mmCIF file of C-alpha atoms in Angstrom:
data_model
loop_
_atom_site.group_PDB
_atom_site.id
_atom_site.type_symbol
_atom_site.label_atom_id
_atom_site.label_comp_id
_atom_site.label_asym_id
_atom_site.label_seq_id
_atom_site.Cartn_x
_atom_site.Cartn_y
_atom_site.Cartn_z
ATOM 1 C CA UNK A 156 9.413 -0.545 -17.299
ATOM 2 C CA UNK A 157 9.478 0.359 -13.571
ATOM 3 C CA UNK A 158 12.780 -0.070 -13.560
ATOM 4 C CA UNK A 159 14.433 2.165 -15.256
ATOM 5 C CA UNK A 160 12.272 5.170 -13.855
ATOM 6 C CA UNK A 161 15.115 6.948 -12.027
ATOM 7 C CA UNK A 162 11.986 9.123 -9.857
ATOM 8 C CA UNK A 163 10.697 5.855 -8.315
ATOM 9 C CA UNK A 164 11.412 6.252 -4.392
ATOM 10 C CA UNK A 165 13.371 4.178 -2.158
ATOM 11 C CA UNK A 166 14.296 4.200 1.570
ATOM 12 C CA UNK A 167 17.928 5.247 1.586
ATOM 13 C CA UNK A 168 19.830 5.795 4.828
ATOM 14 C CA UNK A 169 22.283 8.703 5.750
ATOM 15 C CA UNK A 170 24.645 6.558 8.049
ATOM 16 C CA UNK A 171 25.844 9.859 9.539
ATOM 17 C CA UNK A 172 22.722 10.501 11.504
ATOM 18 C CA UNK A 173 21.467 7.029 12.968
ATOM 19 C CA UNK A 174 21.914 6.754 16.670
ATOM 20 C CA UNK A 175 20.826 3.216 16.512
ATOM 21 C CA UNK A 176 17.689 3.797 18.667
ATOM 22 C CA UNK A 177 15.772 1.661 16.791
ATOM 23 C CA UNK A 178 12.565 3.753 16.527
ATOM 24 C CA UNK A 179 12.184 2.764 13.177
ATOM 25 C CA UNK A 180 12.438 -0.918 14.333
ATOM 26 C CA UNK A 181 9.872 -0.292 16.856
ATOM 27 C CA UNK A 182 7.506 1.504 14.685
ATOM 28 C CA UNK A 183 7.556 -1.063 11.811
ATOM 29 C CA UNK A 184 6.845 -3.868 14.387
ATOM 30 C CA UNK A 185 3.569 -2.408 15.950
ATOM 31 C CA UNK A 186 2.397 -0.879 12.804
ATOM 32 C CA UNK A 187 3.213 -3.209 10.206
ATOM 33 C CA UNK A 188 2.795 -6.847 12.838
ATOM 34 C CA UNK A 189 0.771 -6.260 15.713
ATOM 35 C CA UNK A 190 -2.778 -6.595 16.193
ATOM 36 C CA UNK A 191 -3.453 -3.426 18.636
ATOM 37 C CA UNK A 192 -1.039 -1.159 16.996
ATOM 38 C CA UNK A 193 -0.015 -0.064 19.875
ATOM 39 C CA UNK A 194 3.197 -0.466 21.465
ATOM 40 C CA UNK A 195 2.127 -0.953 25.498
ATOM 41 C CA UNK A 196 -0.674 -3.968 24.269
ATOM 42 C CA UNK A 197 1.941 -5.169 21.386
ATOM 43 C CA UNK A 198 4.361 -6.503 23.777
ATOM 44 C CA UNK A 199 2.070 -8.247 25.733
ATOM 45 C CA UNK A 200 0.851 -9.872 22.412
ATOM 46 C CA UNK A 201 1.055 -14.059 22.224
ATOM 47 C CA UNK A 202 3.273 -13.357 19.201
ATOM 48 C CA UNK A 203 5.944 -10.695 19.218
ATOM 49 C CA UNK A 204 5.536 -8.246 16.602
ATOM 50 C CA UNK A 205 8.185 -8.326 14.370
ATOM 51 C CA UNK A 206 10.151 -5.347 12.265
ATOM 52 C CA UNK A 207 10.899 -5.214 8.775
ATOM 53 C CA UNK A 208 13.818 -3.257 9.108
ATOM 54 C CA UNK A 209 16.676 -3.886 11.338
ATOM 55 C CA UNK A 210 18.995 -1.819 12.926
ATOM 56 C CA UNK A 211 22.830 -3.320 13.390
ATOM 57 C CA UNK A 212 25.449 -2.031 15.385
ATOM 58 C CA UNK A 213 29.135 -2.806 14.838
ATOM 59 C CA UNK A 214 30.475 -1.838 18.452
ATOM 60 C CA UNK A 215 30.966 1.945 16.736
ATOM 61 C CA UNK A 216 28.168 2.732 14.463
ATOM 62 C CA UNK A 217 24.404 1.619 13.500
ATOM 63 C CA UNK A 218 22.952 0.987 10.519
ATOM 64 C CA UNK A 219 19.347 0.457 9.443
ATOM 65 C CA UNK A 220 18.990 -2.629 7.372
ATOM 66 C CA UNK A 221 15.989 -3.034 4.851
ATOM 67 C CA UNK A 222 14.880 -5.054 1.548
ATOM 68 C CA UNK A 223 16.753 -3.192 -1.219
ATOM 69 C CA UNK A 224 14.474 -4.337 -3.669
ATOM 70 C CA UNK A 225 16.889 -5.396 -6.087
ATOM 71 C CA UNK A 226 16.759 -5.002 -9.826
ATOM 72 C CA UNK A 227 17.740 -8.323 -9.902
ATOM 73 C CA UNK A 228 16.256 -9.918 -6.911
ATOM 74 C CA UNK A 229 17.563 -13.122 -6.278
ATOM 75 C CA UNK A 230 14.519 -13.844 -4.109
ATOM 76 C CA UNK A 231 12.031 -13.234 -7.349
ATOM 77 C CA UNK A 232 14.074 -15.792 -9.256
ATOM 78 C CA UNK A 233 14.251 -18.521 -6.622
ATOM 79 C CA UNK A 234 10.206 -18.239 -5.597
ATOM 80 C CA UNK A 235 8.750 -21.398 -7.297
ATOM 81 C CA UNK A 236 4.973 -20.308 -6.760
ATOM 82 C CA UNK A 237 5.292 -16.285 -7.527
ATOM 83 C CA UNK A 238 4.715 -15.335 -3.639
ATOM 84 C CA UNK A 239 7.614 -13.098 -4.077
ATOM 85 C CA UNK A 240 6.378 -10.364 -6.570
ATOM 86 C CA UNK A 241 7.094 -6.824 -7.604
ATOM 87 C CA UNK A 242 4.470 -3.992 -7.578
ATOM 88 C CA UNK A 243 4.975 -2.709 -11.266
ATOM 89 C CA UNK A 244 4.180 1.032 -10.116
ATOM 90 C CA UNK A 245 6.770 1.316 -6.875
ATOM 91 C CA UNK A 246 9.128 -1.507 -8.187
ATOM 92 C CA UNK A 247 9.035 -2.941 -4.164
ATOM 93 C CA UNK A 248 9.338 -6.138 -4.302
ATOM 94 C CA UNK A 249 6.644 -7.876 -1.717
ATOM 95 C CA UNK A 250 5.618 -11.670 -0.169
ATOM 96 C CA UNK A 251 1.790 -12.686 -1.386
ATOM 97 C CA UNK A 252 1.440 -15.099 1.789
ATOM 98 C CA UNK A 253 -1.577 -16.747 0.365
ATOM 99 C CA UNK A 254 1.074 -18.157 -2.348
ATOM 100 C CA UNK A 255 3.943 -19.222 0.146
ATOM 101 C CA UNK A 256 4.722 -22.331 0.731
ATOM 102 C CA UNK A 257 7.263 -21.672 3.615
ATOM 103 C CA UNK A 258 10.149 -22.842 1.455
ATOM 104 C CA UNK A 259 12.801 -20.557 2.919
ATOM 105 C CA UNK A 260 14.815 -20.115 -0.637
ATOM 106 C CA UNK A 261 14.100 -16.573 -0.436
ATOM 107 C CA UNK A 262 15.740 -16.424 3.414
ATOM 108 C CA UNK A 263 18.568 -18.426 1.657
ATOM 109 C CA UNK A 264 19.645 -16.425 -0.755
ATOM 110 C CA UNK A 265 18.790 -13.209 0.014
ATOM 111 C CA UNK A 266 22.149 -11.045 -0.340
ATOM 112 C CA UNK A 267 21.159 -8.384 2.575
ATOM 113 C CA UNK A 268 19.765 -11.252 5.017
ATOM 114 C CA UNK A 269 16.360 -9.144 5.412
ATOM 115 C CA UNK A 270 14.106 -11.583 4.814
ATOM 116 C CA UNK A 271 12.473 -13.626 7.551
ATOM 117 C CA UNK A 272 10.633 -17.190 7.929
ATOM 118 C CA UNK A 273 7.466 -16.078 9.708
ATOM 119 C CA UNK A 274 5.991 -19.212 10.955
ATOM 120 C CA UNK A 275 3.134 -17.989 12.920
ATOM 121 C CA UNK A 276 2.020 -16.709 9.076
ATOM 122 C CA UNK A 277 3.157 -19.647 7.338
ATOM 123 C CA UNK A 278 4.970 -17.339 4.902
ATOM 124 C CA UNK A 279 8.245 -15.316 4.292
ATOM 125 C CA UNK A 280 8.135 -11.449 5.481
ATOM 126 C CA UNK A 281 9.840 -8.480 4.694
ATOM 127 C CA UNK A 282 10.325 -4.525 4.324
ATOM 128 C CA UNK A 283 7.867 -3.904 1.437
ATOM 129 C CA UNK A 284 8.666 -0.361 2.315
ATOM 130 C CA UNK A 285 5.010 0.228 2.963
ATOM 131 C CA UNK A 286 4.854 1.102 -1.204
ATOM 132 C CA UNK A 287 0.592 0.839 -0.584
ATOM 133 C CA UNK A 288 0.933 3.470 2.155
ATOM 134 C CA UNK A 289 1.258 7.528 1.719
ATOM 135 C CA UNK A 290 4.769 6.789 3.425
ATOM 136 C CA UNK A 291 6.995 4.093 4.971
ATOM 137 C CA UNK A 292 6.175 3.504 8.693
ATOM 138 C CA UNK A 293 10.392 3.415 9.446
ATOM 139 C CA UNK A 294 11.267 6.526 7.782
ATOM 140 C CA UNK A 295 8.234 8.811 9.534
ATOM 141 C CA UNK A 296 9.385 7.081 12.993
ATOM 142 C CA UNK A 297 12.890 8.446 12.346
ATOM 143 C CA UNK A 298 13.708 11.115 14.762
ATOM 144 C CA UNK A 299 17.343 12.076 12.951
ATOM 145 C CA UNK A 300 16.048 11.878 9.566
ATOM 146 C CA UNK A 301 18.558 9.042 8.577
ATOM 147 C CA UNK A 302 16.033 6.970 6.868
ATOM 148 C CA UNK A 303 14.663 9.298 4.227
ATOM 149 C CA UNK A 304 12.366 8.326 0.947
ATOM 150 C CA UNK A 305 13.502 10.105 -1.984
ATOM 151 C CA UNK A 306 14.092 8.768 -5.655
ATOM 152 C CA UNK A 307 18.131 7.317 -7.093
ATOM 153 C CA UNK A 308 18.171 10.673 -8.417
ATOM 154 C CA UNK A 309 17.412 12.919 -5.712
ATOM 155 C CA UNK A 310 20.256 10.378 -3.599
ATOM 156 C CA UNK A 311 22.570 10.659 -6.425
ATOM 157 C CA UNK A 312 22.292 14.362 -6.543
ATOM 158 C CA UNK A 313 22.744 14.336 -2.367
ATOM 159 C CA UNK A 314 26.127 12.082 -2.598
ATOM 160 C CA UNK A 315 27.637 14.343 -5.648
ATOM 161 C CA UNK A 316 26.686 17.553 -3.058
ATOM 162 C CA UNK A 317 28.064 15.889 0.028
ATOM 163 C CA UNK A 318 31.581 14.706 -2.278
ATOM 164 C CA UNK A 319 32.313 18.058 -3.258
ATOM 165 C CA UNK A 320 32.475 19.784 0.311
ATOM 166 C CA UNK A 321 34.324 16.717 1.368
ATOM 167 C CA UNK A 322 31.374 15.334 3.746
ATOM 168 C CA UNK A 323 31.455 11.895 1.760
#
């Protein structure tokens, strides 16, 4: 199963290096929401584009927030038509729109708070960390490198490296 395949990528974020500039936030919202993919015509669109990814800022630090894609995703359990799904390659769990019935039990009990009601598409939307794209619009758009898209082990191995010279 997809699962359990520790080389499967995911967006992880190095805290350290976000300056909350909310590139990545910018980036998703033209390239993943807009209809001229590009940021001058985008805000001047009749419906915002809107990110995937959020950046929050406590009054000290920032934080990108994204879809975690949980192993046990609360949002794939509660979906009574099967709009939320999971790609079996990536693992990312994504919103089929054609199958949403604007419901909002996905919003609801979402444990990260990443997923939004997007009424203009009649359907939930969320990071789907761009798993049928070459590589996630947020993480290219980062100018620090915090976002980065590397597999649990390749993190794993990063957080046992950064322990041991006392950078954790």
């Amino acid at each position: 199963m997809v699962m359990d395949n520790p080389a499967r990528k995911r967006i992880f974020v190095d805290q350290s290096r976000c300056l909350g500039c909310k590139t990545c936030e910018l980036r998703c919202a033209v390239e993943r929401s807009s209809i001229s993919k590009s940021l001058p015509e985008a805000v001047q669109e009749q419906i915002l584009p809107r990110p995937r990814v959020y950046v929050e800022w406590d009054g000290e630090n920032s934080l990108p927030i994204q879809c975690r894609h949980c192993e046990d995703a609360p949002c794939l359990e509660i979906c009574s038509t099967g709009a939320m799904q999971r790609d079996e390659k990536s693992g990312c769990v994504f919103v089929n729109g054609k199958k949403c019935i604007s419901c909002w039990m996905c919003v609801m009990v979402c444990p990260y708070g990443v997923i939004a009601p997007a009424h203009e598409k009649h359907s939930a939307d969320k990071c789907d960390q761009c798993f049928q794209m070459p590589q996630p619009y947020c993480v290219a758009a980062c100018p620090t490198g915090a976002l980065q898209e590397i597999s649990l082990e390749d993190y794993s191995l990063q957080l046992k490296q950064k322990r041991e010279s006392g950078l954790a």
